[in-house]
Structure formats: structure tokens, C-alpha cells
């Protein structure tokens, strides 16, 4: 028997990989069943008829009984396939608001509201002020994540931001990684953009803009930023939507100084919706963004003593890079490519008017590039338009990654 954690296995996939006549039992169980599995394995040695019992038990495992011996290399491939391509971030350790964050603004006006448990926070925008919070520590690399639900109804002109930055410490050379959710007029969907700055490179914006495959106002979804010395990955739920790989050519444009995590809601009427055409309508106020299930991983440091603190981050950095979310598996990479094909409507990498020579981190994909104008915006009638006619027939899927498989 072989234990393969946190995996849902389809019969058809296993039968494709394993000969029907094999004598090895393969179990795909949840981690909570490991102890039970081991105990029953011991009992199996004492009772030759245990096989029939296992088939009828209620462990929540898939059971296969073949008749030839599987080679160790084959078992390793099976483990990689079913363990390492699993979609879920099952090991996330969440914290309460007070364990990792402080009010930034709006709390004195009652626009930052914590739940009695301290695990949920609401940020409000009204005609007097917006609101926001900041992490209580700065981190040199990390994983920052939260479940977020956005305001509903007419949200034109609103920006809800979930981002890392150090602009308060390094005013002229700041680094930044952004999720910025852009409101819309009633009946139109929210859109959002991701961005990256390093060493004050604000004149070289690296924006990408997208639509979503769900309504972000109906339920919570997890938005995550992974930041390591090697790469940056933006996630929605367990689907990677963008990766920036560090290269020598990027130089200081790659964020490398300690940053704090921020979340804000504010009036961005001058640019957020249709380039500023639609302003915030405070008739619909207050606008409420909700946050919960916070994750804050990485190495906390003092930015003033960065060089000294960095020496103690090796273990933390290694742990960060060993986590499930630090690897884009082939399955996740395929999901990312399909997301970008269907939902990305602007990319600075394809904006040849702005960047005649694409910035060094850009990976130009010809099949993707053909759908964009030289302004970096999606061509009329591109792949996104063709799909929109069938959007109502999108099947319900078991996981976010499955939505793009």
C-alpha cells in the first residue's frame, strides 16, 4: 500500500497508469486517515482476509487491487502526479486580524469593523472616508493571502486594493506588488489588475488587467501573493494567474526590500472605471469589502537593519520555497495559460507603443500575442469575445484549477 496525501483520484486515470493485473494496493486518503490506515495495515498482516474488509470500510479512500508488482519508479511518478498536482492549499495556517495587522485609516470613523472573534474585518467607504489596514510587521519575502468579498451593486470609481509595499519607508525607491480591484457601473462585472514595482520603478509600470470567471460579490474567494527571491506568483483561489520570474536583466526593478501587507478601499473616481468616465455614486454608500482567513508567511525583518536581519532568514526562505504554493505544477501552469487566454484583456508585455522592446521578464507567447493590439489591449473579436457567448454554459467544477482544465 502507498499513501498519497490530499488527493482525489479518478478511476480512469489510475487504470491508464496501472496494469489491471497488479498485486499492490494503492490508497489515496486524507492526512487525517493516516493513523487509521497504518493500524489497519498492521492488522492486515495478521488476518489474510482483511482485503475484503477494507473494500467495505468507510475510510473515504479509493481502493484498487491489481496483480503484478509496480516498479518503484512508477510509484514515484504516481505520487508526483496525484500529490504534487493537487489544487488545494491544504496546509495554510490562518491568523486573526489582531495577530498580524493594525488599522491604517478609517477606524476612528467606524469604517474599519472587526468581528467579535477578530477573524473577520470589514472595510467601508462612504462620502467622508475610506479605510484600510496594514501588517504589524514587514517581511523580506513571504506569502500573503486572504479570503475577500467585494462590494456589490453600483461600484463605479471604487478601488479595493490588496498589496505589499514599502513606500512609507523607502519613499523614492519603493517596491510594490498589487492586486487592485476596479469597480463598475451596475450590471457590469468587477475587473482587476496586478502590478509590480521595484526600486521606485513607477515609470515602468507592469500592469496586467483581467476579468473574472465568477461574481466576487456573492461569496469569498482567496487572493494570494507569493514573493520569493526567485519569483512572484499571483493566485486566485488555487489558480495561478501571473508569474514574474526574476532575471539579472531586471536588476533593481525586481522587489527585494522588506514590505508590509496593505488592504484598502478608496475613491479612485479619476481612473478606476473606464478611465475615470464613471465616478463613485455615494447614493449606494457605504461600500463594504470583507476580509477573513488571513495568511501571513515569510521572514519578519526590521527594514532599518535589513542586512543583519536577512542573515537569519535562510531557514524561513527555504521553508517558503518548499511549500505547495511555491511551485507551479504542469497542471497549474496549464490552468494559468487558459485563464490568461480567456480573461486577460491588457498586458504591458504586448503594449509595443509603450514598450517597443518588451521588459526583460516578459515571456512572449505568439498564440497569446496574436489576440492583442499594439496598445496591449485585446483585439475586438478576440478569444475572450468568442467565449463570452458561451459563458452561461460553463459547467460547475470541483476546484478553481479544474475550471481551466
mmCIF file of N, CA, C and O in Angstrom, residues 212-310:
data_model
loop_
_atom_site.group_PDB
_atom_site.id
_atom_site.type_symbol
_atom_site.label_atom_id
_atom_site.label_comp_id
_atom_site.label_asym_id
_atom_site.label_seq_id
_atom_site.Cartn_x
_atom_site.Cartn_y
_atom_site.Cartn_z
ATOM 1 N N UNK A 212 -13.052 38.292 -14.362
ATOM 2 C CA UNK A 212 -13.122 37.118 -13.503
ATOM 3 C C UNK A 212 -14.100 36.096 -14.057
ATOM 4 O O UNK A 212 -14.997 36.432 -14.837
ATOM 5 N N UNK A 213 -13.963 34.860 -13.628
ATOM 6 C CA UNK A 213 -14.870 33.792 -14.072
ATOM 7 C C UNK A 213 -15.984 33.544 -13.067
ATOM 8 O O UNK A 213 -16.728 32.583 -13.169
ATOM 9 N N UNK A 214 -16.111 34.435 -12.059
ATOM 10 C CA UNK A 214 -17.146 34.310 -11.033
ATOM 11 C C UNK A 214 -17.532 35.713 -10.581
ATOM 12 O O UNK A 214 -16.872 36.704 -10.931
ATOM 13 N N UNK A 215 -18.602 35.807 -9.805
ATOM 14 C CA UNK A 215 -19.036 37.085 -9.241
ATOM 15 C C UNK A 215 -18.369 37.253 -7.876
ATOM 16 O O UNK A 215 -18.728 36.555 -6.918
ATOM 17 N N UNK A 216 -17.401 38.165 -7.735
ATOM 18 C CA UNK A 216 -16.654 38.302 -6.471
ATOM 19 C C UNK A 216 -17.447 38.958 -5.356
ATOM 20 O O UNK A 216 -16.941 39.102 -4.241
ATOM 21 N N UNK A 217 -18.707 39.364 -5.641
ATOM 22 C CA UNK A 217 -19.541 39.987 -4.611
ATOM 23 C C UNK A 217 -20.464 38.986 -3.930
ATOM 24 O O UNK A 217 -21.084 39.303 -2.915
ATOM 25 N N UNK A 218 -20.557 37.776 -4.477
ATOM 26 C CA UNK A 218 -21.508 36.786 -3.961
ATOM 27 C C UNK A 218 -20.937 35.936 -2.847
ATOM 28 O O UNK A 218 -21.657 35.495 -1.942
ATOM 29 N N UNK A 219 -19.649 35.632 -2.933
ATOM 30 C CA UNK A 219 -19.024 34.785 -1.927
ATOM 31 C C UNK A 219 -17.537 35.110 -1.831
ATOM 32 O O UNK A 219 -16.986 35.836 -2.669
ATOM 33 N N UNK A 220 -16.912 34.573 -0.803
ATOM 34 C CA UNK A 220 -15.484 34.826 -0.601
ATOM 35 C C UNK A 220 -14.644 33.992 -1.563
ATOM 36 O O UNK A 220 -14.973 32.852 -1.869
ATOM 37 N N UNK A 221 -13.536 34.600 -2.013
ATOM 38 C CA UNK A 221 -12.518 33.883 -2.791
ATOM 39 C C UNK A 221 -11.160 34.289 -2.240
ATOM 40 O O UNK A 221 -10.979 35.392 -1.734
ATOM 41 N N UNK A 222 -10.209 33.346 -2.352
ATOM 42 C CA UNK A 222 -8.874 33.592 -1.802
ATOM 43 C C UNK A 222 -7.968 34.247 -2.842
ATOM 44 O O UNK A 222 -7.835 33.759 -3.964
ATOM 45 N N UNK A 223 -7.349 35.351 -2.460
ATOM 46 C CA UNK A 223 -6.400 36.076 -3.301
ATOM 47 C C UNK A 223 -5.049 36.053 -2.590
ATOM 48 O O UNK A 223 -4.962 36.381 -1.405
ATOM 49 N N UNK A 224 -4.001 35.659 -3.311
ATOM 50 C CA UNK A 224 -2.702 35.430 -2.678
ATOM 51 C C UNK A 224 -1.567 35.998 -3.515
ATOM 52 O O UNK A 224 -1.613 35.990 -4.750
ATOM 53 N N UNK A 225 -0.535 36.465 -2.813
ATOM 54 C CA UNK A 225 0.697 36.932 -3.447
ATOM 55 C C UNK A 225 1.864 36.147 -2.854
ATOM 56 O O UNK A 225 2.097 36.201 -1.638
ATOM 57 N N UNK A 226 2.552 35.409 -3.699
ATOM 58 C CA UNK A 226 3.785 34.747 -3.285
ATOM 59 C C UNK A 226 4.951 35.589 -3.778
ATOM 60 O O UNK A 226 5.021 35.930 -4.961
ATOM 61 N N UNK A 227 5.875 35.887 -2.870
ATOM 62 C CA UNK A 227 7.046 36.710 -3.212
ATOM 63 C C UNK A 227 8.290 36.031 -2.656
ATOM 64 O O UNK A 227 8.446 35.907 -1.449
ATOM 65 N N UNK A 228 9.142 35.544 -3.541
ATOM 66 C CA UNK A 228 10.397 34.926 -3.129
ATOM 67 C C UNK A 228 11.557 35.623 -3.825
ATOM 68 O O UNK A 228 11.350 36.517 -4.658
ATOM 69 N N UNK A 229 12.767 35.196 -3.514
ATOM 70 C CA UNK A 229 13.949 35.765 -4.166
ATOM 71 C C UNK A 229 14.014 35.360 -5.632
ATOM 72 O O UNK A 229 14.760 35.967 -6.409
ATOM 73 N N UNK A 230 13.215 34.349 -6.017
ATOM 74 C CA UNK A 230 13.273 33.822 -7.379
ATOM 75 C C UNK A 230 12.111 34.273 -8.258
ATOM 76 O O UNK A 230 12.279 34.462 -9.459
ATOM 77 N N UNK A 231 10.930 34.414 -7.674
ATOM 78 C CA UNK A 231 9.766 34.733 -8.490
ATOM 79 C C UNK A 231 8.637 35.323 -7.659
ATOM 80 O O UNK A 231 8.661 35.298 -6.432
ATOM 81 N N UNK A 232 7.653 35.860 -8.389
ATOM 82 C CA UNK A 232 6.409 36.356 -7.800
ATOM 83 C C UNK A 232 5.266 35.625 -8.500
ATOM 84 O O UNK A 232 5.260 35.513 -9.734
ATOM 85 N N UNK A 233 4.313 35.113 -7.720
ATOM 86 C CA UNK A 233 3.142 34.451 -8.300
ATOM 87 C C UNK A 233 1.897 35.066 -7.683
ATOM 88 O O UNK A 233 1.792 35.183 -6.459
ATOM 89 N N UNK A 234 0.949 35.469 -8.520
ATOM 90 C CA UNK A 234 -0.359 35.927 -8.071
ATOM 91 C C UNK A 234 -1.349 34.768 -8.240
ATOM 92 O O UNK A 234 -1.406 34.151 -9.315
ATOM 93 N N UNK A 235 -2.102 34.497 -7.184
ATOM 94 C CA UNK A 235 -3.093 33.423 -7.210
ATOM 95 C C UNK A 235 -4.491 33.966 -6.961
ATOM 96 O O UNK A 235 -4.688 34.887 -6.165
ATOM 97 N N UNK A 236 -5.493 33.352 -7.616
ATOM 98 C CA UNK A 236 -6.883 33.484 -7.209
ATOM 99 C C UNK A 236 -7.353 32.081 -6.876
ATOM 100 O O UNK A 236 -7.312 31.180 -7.717
ATOM 101 N N UNK A 237 -7.811 31.900 -5.633
ATOM 102 C CA UNK A 237 -8.053 30.566 -5.105
ATOM 103 C C UNK A 237 -6.766 29.765 -5.306
ATOM 104 O O UNK A 237 -5.708 30.213 -4.899
ATOM 105 N N UNK A 238 -6.816 28.615 -5.976
ATOM 106 C CA UNK A 238 -5.577 27.858 -6.192
ATOM 107 C C UNK A 238 -5.078 27.972 -7.630
ATOM 108 O O UNK A 238 -4.193 27.220 -8.048
ATOM 109 N N UNK A 239 -5.633 28.908 -8.377
ATOM 110 C CA UNK A 239 -5.226 29.086 -9.768
ATOM 111 C C UNK A 239 -4.182 30.199 -9.882
ATOM 112 O O UNK A 239 -4.466 31.348 -9.541
ATOM 113 N N UNK A 240 -2.977 29.893 -10.344
ATOM 114 C CA UNK A 240 -2.004 30.962 -10.589
ATOM 115 C C UNK A 240 -2.435 31.751 -11.819
ATOM 116 O O UNK A 240 -2.799 31.170 -12.838
ATOM 117 N N UNK A 241 -2.433 33.069 -11.728
ATOM 118 C CA UNK A 241 -2.871 33.881 -12.860
ATOM 119 C C UNK A 241 -1.717 34.660 -13.488
ATOM 120 O O UNK A 241 -1.824 35.129 -14.616
ATOM 121 N N UNK A 242 -0.607 34.778 -12.741
ATOM 122 C CA UNK A 242 0.542 35.511 -13.281
ATOM 123 C C UNK A 242 1.798 35.101 -12.519
ATOM 124 O O UNK A 242 1.772 34.963 -11.293
ATOM 125 N N UNK A 243 2.879 34.926 -13.246
ATOM 126 C CA UNK A 243 4.173 34.662 -12.632
ATOM 127 C C UNK A 243 5.210 35.612 -13.228
ATOM 128 O O UNK A 243 5.271 35.786 -14.443
ATOM 129 N N UNK A 244 6.012 36.224 -12.372
ATOM 130 C CA UNK A 244 7.149 37.042 -12.806
ATOM 131 C C UNK A 244 8.404 36.366 -12.258
ATOM 132 O O UNK A 244 8.577 36.267 -11.041
ATOM 133 N N UNK A 245 9.253 35.899 -13.159
ATOM 134 C CA UNK A 245 10.486 35.218 -12.761
ATOM 135 C C UNK A 245 11.627 36.234 -12.748
ATOM 136 O O UNK A 245 11.828 36.968 -13.720
ATOM 137 N N UNK A 246 12.364 36.261 -11.654
ATOM 138 C CA UNK A 246 13.465 37.209 -11.519
ATOM 139 C C UNK A 246 14.593 36.877 -12.504
ATOM 140 O O UNK A 246 14.912 35.709 -12.724
ATOM 141 N N UNK A 247 15.148 37.900 -13.107
ATOM 142 C CA UNK A 247 16.282 37.714 -14.012
ATOM 143 C C UNK A 247 17.312 38.789 -13.728
ATOM 144 O O UNK A 247 17.006 39.846 -13.158
ATOM 145 N N UNK A 248 18.547 38.536 -14.132
ATOM 146 C CA UNK A 248 19.604 39.521 -13.925
ATOM 147 C C UNK A 248 19.302 40.822 -14.656
ATOM 148 O O UNK A 248 19.650 41.910 -14.194
ATOM 149 N N UNK A 249 18.648 40.705 -15.814
ATOM 150 C CA UNK A 249 18.338 41.887 -16.626
ATOM 151 C C UNK A 249 17.374 42.835 -15.910
ATOM 152 O O UNK A 249 17.366 44.036 -16.178
ATOM 153 N N UNK A 250 16.531 42.304 -15.012
ATOM 154 C CA UNK A 250 15.594 43.163 -14.293
ATOM 155 C C UNK A 250 16.323 44.088 -13.328
ATOM 156 O O UNK A 250 15.844 45.196 -13.040
ATOM 157 N N UNK A 251 17.444 43.638 -12.807
ATOM 158 C CA UNK A 251 18.195 44.461 -11.861
ATOM 159 C C UNK A 251 17.346 44.858 -10.673
ATOM 160 O O UNK A 251 16.650 44.049 -10.072
ATOM 161 N N UNK A 252 17.372 46.161 -10.338
ATOM 162 C CA UNK A 252 16.628 46.665 -9.194
ATOM 163 C C UNK A 252 15.141 46.749 -9.404
ATOM 164 O O UNK A 252 14.403 47.077 -8.464
ATOM 165 N N UNK A 253 14.657 46.477 -10.624
ATOM 166 C CA UNK A 253 13.213 46.505 -10.868
ATOM 167 C C UNK A 253 12.492 45.355 -10.198
ATOM 168 O O UNK A 253 11.257 45.342 -10.125
ATOM 169 N N UNK A 254 13.238 44.363 -9.720
ATOM 170 C CA UNK A 254 12.606 43.258 -9.001
ATOM 171 C C UNK A 254 12.514 43.635 -7.524
ATOM 172 O O UNK A 254 13.511 44.026 -6.907
ATOM 173 N N UNK A 255 11.319 43.541 -6.912
ATOM 174 C CA UNK A 255 11.173 43.919 -5.499
ATOM 175 C C UNK A 255 12.055 43.055 -4.603
ATOM 176 O O UNK A 255 12.005 41.823 -4.676
ATOM 177 N N UNK A 256 12.851 43.706 -3.770
ATOM 178 C CA UNK A 256 13.778 42.937 -2.940
ATOM 179 C C UNK A 256 13.925 43.475 -1.522
ATOM 180 O O UNK A 256 14.586 42.862 -0.701
ATOM 181 N N UNK A 257 13.292 44.618 -1.212
ATOM 182 C CA UNK A 257 13.385 45.181 0.133
ATOM 183 C C UNK A 257 12.161 44.764 0.959
ATOM 184 O O UNK A 257 11.105 44.457 0.387
ATOM 185 N N UNK A 258 12.283 44.747 2.288
ATOM 186 C CA UNK A 258 11.149 44.344 3.129
ATOM 187 C C UNK A 258 9.905 45.169 2.834
ATOM 188 O O UNK A 258 9.983 46.379 2.601
ATOM 189 N N UNK A 259 8.759 44.490 2.857
ATOM 190 C CA UNK A 259 7.487 45.167 2.579
ATOM 191 C C UNK A 259 6.441 44.804 3.624
ATOM 192 O O UNK A 259 6.511 43.753 4.263
ATOM 193 N N UNK A 260 5.449 45.659 3.748
ATOM 194 C CA UNK A 260 4.258 45.402 4.565
ATOM 195 C C UNK A 260 3.121 44.994 3.657
ATOM 196 O O UNK A 260 3.124 45.269 2.453
ATOM 197 N N UNK A 261 2.110 44.325 4.237
ATOM 198 C CA UNK A 261 0.893 43.974 3.509
ATOM 199 C C UNK A 261 -0.174 45.016 3.828
ATOM 200 O O UNK A 261 -0.379 45.368 5.000
ATOM 201 N N UNK A 262 -0.851 45.508 2.815
ATOM 202 C CA UNK A 262 -1.913 46.501 2.975
ATOM 203 C C UNK A 262 -3.219 45.984 2.367
ATOM 204 O O UNK A 262 -3.205 45.211 1.397
ATOM 205 N N UNK A 263 -4.328 46.468 2.908
ATOM 206 C CA UNK A 263 -5.636 46.308 2.265
ATOM 207 C C UNK A 263 -6.384 47.621 2.453
ATOM 208 O O UNK A 263 -6.428 48.163 3.564
ATOM 209 N N UNK A 264 -6.967 48.149 1.366
ATOM 210 C CA UNK A 264 -7.642 49.443 1.429
ATOM 211 C C UNK A 264 -8.868 49.455 0.520
ATOM 212 O O UNK A 264 -8.960 48.684 -0.435
ATOM 213 N N UNK A 265 -9.782 50.340 0.828
ATOM 214 C CA UNK A 265 -10.879 50.682 -0.084
ATOM 215 C C UNK A 265 -10.921 52.198 -0.155
ATOM 216 O O UNK A 265 -10.869 52.880 0.871
ATOM 217 N N UNK A 266 -10.982 52.740 -1.383
ATOM 218 C CA UNK A 266 -10.883 54.186 -1.523
ATOM 219 C C UNK A 266 -11.532 54.662 -2.823
ATOM 220 O O UNK A 266 -11.850 53.871 -3.711
ATOM 221 N N UNK A 267 -11.733 55.962 -2.905
ATOM 222 C CA UNK A 267 -12.361 56.606 -4.060
ATOM 223 C C UNK A 267 -11.296 56.858 -5.122
ATOM 224 O O UNK A 267 -10.417 57.698 -4.953
ATOM 225 N N UNK A 268 -11.404 56.107 -6.222
ATOM 226 C CA UNK A 268 -10.471 56.261 -7.346
ATOM 227 C C UNK A 268 -11.237 56.699 -8.589
ATOM 228 O O UNK A 268 -10.992 56.215 -9.701
ATOM 229 N N UNK A 269 -12.147 57.633 -8.384
ATOM 230 C CA UNK A 269 -13.030 58.074 -9.473
ATOM 231 C C UNK A 269 -12.274 58.585 -10.683
ATOM 232 O O UNK A 269 -12.781 58.508 -11.816
ATOM 233 N N UNK A 270 -11.080 59.110 -10.485
ATOM 234 C CA UNK A 270 -10.363 59.738 -11.604
ATOM 235 C C UNK A 270 -9.744 58.732 -12.570
ATOM 236 O O UNK A 270 -9.238 59.125 -13.619
ATOM 237 N N UNK A 271 -9.793 57.402 -12.243
ATOM 238 C CA UNK A 271 -9.171 56.454 -13.170
ATOM 239 C C UNK A 271 -9.753 55.036 -13.141
ATOM 240 O O UNK A 271 -9.614 54.286 -14.114
ATOM 241 N N UNK A 272 -10.434 54.626 -12.073
ATOM 242 C CA UNK A 272 -10.732 53.205 -11.872
ATOM 243 C C UNK A 272 -11.698 52.604 -12.891
ATOM 244 O O UNK A 272 -11.534 51.457 -13.301
ATOM 245 N N UNK A 273 -12.718 53.345 -13.307
ATOM 246 C CA UNK A 273 -13.753 52.784 -14.174
ATOM 247 C C UNK A 273 -13.805 53.553 -15.495
ATOM 248 O O UNK A 273 -14.078 54.748 -15.511
ATOM 249 N N UNK A 274 -13.497 52.842 -16.576
ATOM 250 C CA UNK A 274 -13.496 53.438 -17.916
ATOM 251 C C UNK A 274 -12.630 54.696 -17.962
ATOM 252 O O UNK A 274 -13.020 55.721 -18.536
ATOM 253 N N UNK A 275 -11.447 54.623 -17.343
ATOM 254 C CA UNK A 275 -10.514 55.738 -17.371
ATOM 255 C C UNK A 275 -10.995 56.983 -16.668
ATOM 256 O O UNK A 275 -10.534 58.091 -16.960
ATOM 257 N N UNK A 276 -11.923 56.835 -15.720
ATOM 258 C CA UNK A 276 -12.434 57.977 -14.975
ATOM 259 C C UNK A 276 -13.764 58.500 -15.486
ATOM 260 O O UNK A 276 -14.280 59.502 -14.974
ATOM 261 N N UNK A 277 -14.331 57.811 -16.469
ATOM 262 C CA UNK A 277 -15.617 58.271 -17.041
ATOM 263 C C UNK A 277 -16.737 58.181 -16.015
ATOM 264 O O UNK A 277 -17.617 59.040 -15.958
ATOM 265 N N UNK A 278 -16.716 57.124 -15.198
ATOM 266 C CA UNK A 278 -17.775 56.916 -14.198
ATOM 267 C C UNK A 278 -17.207 57.134 -12.799
ATOM 268 O O UNK A 278 -16.182 56.545 -12.423
ATOM 269 N N UNK A 279 -17.865 57.989 -12.019
ATOM 270 C CA UNK A 279 -17.408 58.339 -10.679
ATOM 271 C C UNK A 279 -18.167 57.531 -9.627
ATOM 272 O O UNK A 279 -19.173 56.888 -9.906
ATOM 273 N N UNK A 280 -17.650 57.599 -8.381
ATOM 274 C CA UNK A 280 -18.342 56.941 -7.274
ATOM 275 C C UNK A 280 -19.685 57.630 -7.040
ATOM 276 O O UNK A 280 -19.759 58.857 -6.939
ATOM 277 N N UNK A 281 -20.742 56.852 -6.952
ATOM 278 C CA UNK A 281 -22.080 57.371 -6.656
ATOM 279 C C UNK A 281 -22.384 57.038 -5.201
ATOM 280 O O UNK A 281 -22.715 55.891 -4.865
ATOM 281 N N UNK A 282 -22.275 58.039 -4.325
ATOM 282 C CA UNK A 282 -22.425 57.793 -2.893
ATOM 283 C C UNK A 282 -23.868 57.550 -2.472
ATOM 284 O O UNK A 282 -24.136 57.304 -1.290
ATOM 285 N N UNK A 283 -24.760 57.569 -3.434
ATOM 286 C CA UNK A 283 -26.136 57.143 -3.154
ATOM 287 C C UNK A 283 -26.151 55.688 -2.699
ATOM 288 O O UNK A 283 -27.033 55.265 -1.945
ATOM 289 N N UNK A 284 -25.163 54.906 -3.156
ATOM 290 C CA UNK A 284 -25.107 53.473 -2.832
ATOM 291 C C UNK A 284 -24.216 53.181 -1.623
ATOM 292 O O UNK A 284 -23.995 52.024 -1.279
ATOM 293 N N UNK A 285 -23.669 54.220 -1.011
ATOM 294 C CA UNK A 285 -22.775 54.021 0.138
ATOM 295 C C UNK A 285 -23.563 53.538 1.364
ATOM 296 O O UNK A 285 -24.777 53.781 1.463
ATOM 297 N N UNK A 286 -22.906 52.881 2.330
ATOM 298 C CA UNK A 286 -21.470 52.575 2.323
ATOM 299 C C UNK A 286 -21.156 51.359 1.450
ATOM 300 O O UNK A 286 -21.958 50.429 1.326
ATOM 301 N N UNK A 287 -19.971 51.386 0.863
ATOM 302 C CA UNK A 287 -19.469 50.255 0.089
ATOM 303 C C UNK A 287 -18.604 49.409 1.030
ATOM 304 O O UNK A 287 -17.741 49.938 1.729
ATOM 305 N N UNK A 288 -18.843 48.102 1.029
ATOM 306 C CA UNK A 288 -18.216 47.232 2.030
ATOM 307 C C UNK A 288 -17.402 46.124 1.369
ATOM 308 O O UNK A 288 -17.922 45.366 0.546
ATOM 309 N N UNK A 289 -16.132 46.045 1.726
ATOM 310 C CA UNK A 289 -15.272 44.924 1.329
ATOM 311 C C UNK A 289 -14.976 44.104 2.578
ATOM 312 O O UNK A 289 -14.636 44.671 3.622
ATOM 313 N N UNK A 290 -15.098 42.783 2.483
ATOM 314 C CA UNK A 290 -14.911 41.913 3.646
ATOM 315 C C UNK A 290 -13.668 41.050 3.479
ATOM 316 O O UNK A 290 -13.398 40.534 2.387
ATOM 317 N N UNK A 291 -12.937 40.863 4.578
ATOM 318 C CA UNK A 291 -11.693 40.088 4.587
ATOM 319 C C UNK A 291 -11.732 39.085 5.739
ATOM 320 O O UNK A 291 -12.193 39.403 6.833
ATOM 321 N N UNK A 292 -11.210 37.888 5.480
ATOM 322 C CA UNK A 292 -11.103 36.889 6.551
ATOM 323 C C UNK A 292 -10.048 35.847 6.165
ATOM 324 O O UNK A 292 -9.495 35.875 5.066
ATOM 325 N N UNK A 293 -9.768 34.929 7.103
ATOM 326 C CA UNK A 293 -8.840 33.817 6.864
ATOM 327 C C UNK A 293 -7.486 34.330 6.372
ATOM 328 O O UNK A 293 -6.980 33.924 5.324
ATOM 329 N N UNK A 294 -6.894 35.201 7.152
ATOM 330 C CA UNK A 294 -5.625 35.819 6.781
ATOM 331 C C UNK A 294 -4.472 34.821 6.871
ATOM 332 O O UNK A 294 -4.402 34.013 7.791
ATOM 333 N N UNK A 295 -3.560 34.911 5.899
ATOM 334 C CA UNK A 295 -2.331 34.125 5.931
ATOM 335 C C UNK A 295 -1.168 35.082 5.722
ATOM 336 O O UNK A 295 -1.192 35.911 4.808
ATOM 337 N N UNK A 296 -0.166 34.957 6.592
ATOM 338 C CA UNK A 296 0.992 35.844 6.506
ATOM 339 C C UNK A 296 2.236 35.009 6.796
ATOM 340 O O UNK A 296 2.524 34.699 7.946
ATOM 341 N N UNK A 297 2.936 34.602 5.750
ATOM 342 C CA UNK A 297 4.110 33.761 5.931
ATOM 343 C C UNK A 297 5.353 34.436 5.394
ATOM 344 O O UNK A 297 5.280 35.245 4.474
ATOM 345 N N UNK A 298 6.496 34.104 5.949
ATOM 346 C CA UNK A 298 7.738 34.709 5.492
ATOM 347 C C UNK A 298 8.624 35.083 6.656
ATOM 348 O O UNK A 298 8.405 34.673 7.794
ATOM 349 N N UNK A 299 9.624 35.885 6.370
ATOM 350 C CA UNK A 299 10.605 36.257 7.384
ATOM 351 C C UNK A 299 10.385 37.705 7.823
ATOM 352 O O UNK A 299 10.656 38.634 7.053
ATOM 353 N N UNK A 300 9.897 37.933 9.059
ATOM 354 C CA UNK A 300 9.735 39.305 9.549
ATOM 355 C C UNK A 300 11.098 39.954 9.778
ATOM 356 O O UNK A 300 11.996 39.334 10.356
ATOM 357 N N UNK A 301 11.257 41.189 9.319
ATOM 358 C CA UNK A 301 12.533 41.884 9.487
ATOM 359 C C UNK A 301 12.300 43.348 9.823
ATOM 360 O O UNK A 301 11.221 43.893 9.574
ATOM 361 N N UNK A 302 13.336 43.956 10.347
ATOM 362 C CA UNK A 302 13.368 45.399 10.559
ATOM 363 C C UNK A 302 14.028 46.006 9.323
ATOM 364 O O UNK A 302 15.192 45.717 9.034
ATOM 365 N N UNK A 303 13.320 46.855 8.565
ATOM 366 C CA UNK A 303 13.892 47.400 7.328
ATOM 367 C C UNK A 303 15.154 48.228 7.547
ATOM 368 O O UNK A 303 16.000 48.324 6.665
ATOM 369 N N UNK A 304 15.293 48.815 8.738
ATOM 370 C CA UNK A 304 16.467 49.626 9.023
ATOM 371 C C UNK A 304 17.689 48.737 9.223
ATOM 372 O O UNK A 304 18.817 49.110 8.892
ATOM 373 N N UNK A 305 17.462 47.523 9.743
ATOM 374 C CA UNK A 305 18.553 46.582 9.969
ATOM 375 C C UNK A 305 18.442 45.410 9.004
ATOM 376 O O UNK A 305 18.671 44.269 9.357
ATOM 377 N N UNK A 306 18.084 45.716 7.788
ATOM 378 C CA UNK A 306 17.784 44.680 6.799
ATOM 379 C C UNK A 306 18.945 43.713 6.583
ATOM 380 O O UNK A 306 18.770 42.501 6.543
ATOM 381 N N UNK A 307 20.140 44.217 6.424
ATOM 382 C CA UNK A 307 21.276 43.356 6.115
ATOM 383 C C UNK A 307 21.552 42.372 7.241
ATOM 384 O O UNK A 307 21.871 41.206 7.009
ATOM 385 N N UNK A 308 21.400 42.842 8.481
ATOM 386 C CA UNK A 308 21.617 41.961 9.632
ATOM 387 C C UNK A 308 20.494 40.937 9.738
ATOM 388 O O UNK A 308 20.731 39.745 9.946
ATOM 389 N N UNK A 309 19.246 41.394 9.572
ATOM 390 C CA UNK A 309 18.090 40.505 9.705
ATOM 391 C C UNK A 309 18.056 39.462 8.603
ATOM 392 O O UNK A 309 17.631 38.333 8.808
ATOM 393 N N UNK A 310 18.515 39.835 7.405
ATOM 394 C CA UNK A 310 18.457 38.918 6.269
ATOM 395 C C UNK A 310 19.265 37.654 6.521
ATOM 396 O O UNK A 310 18.931 36.575 6.025
#
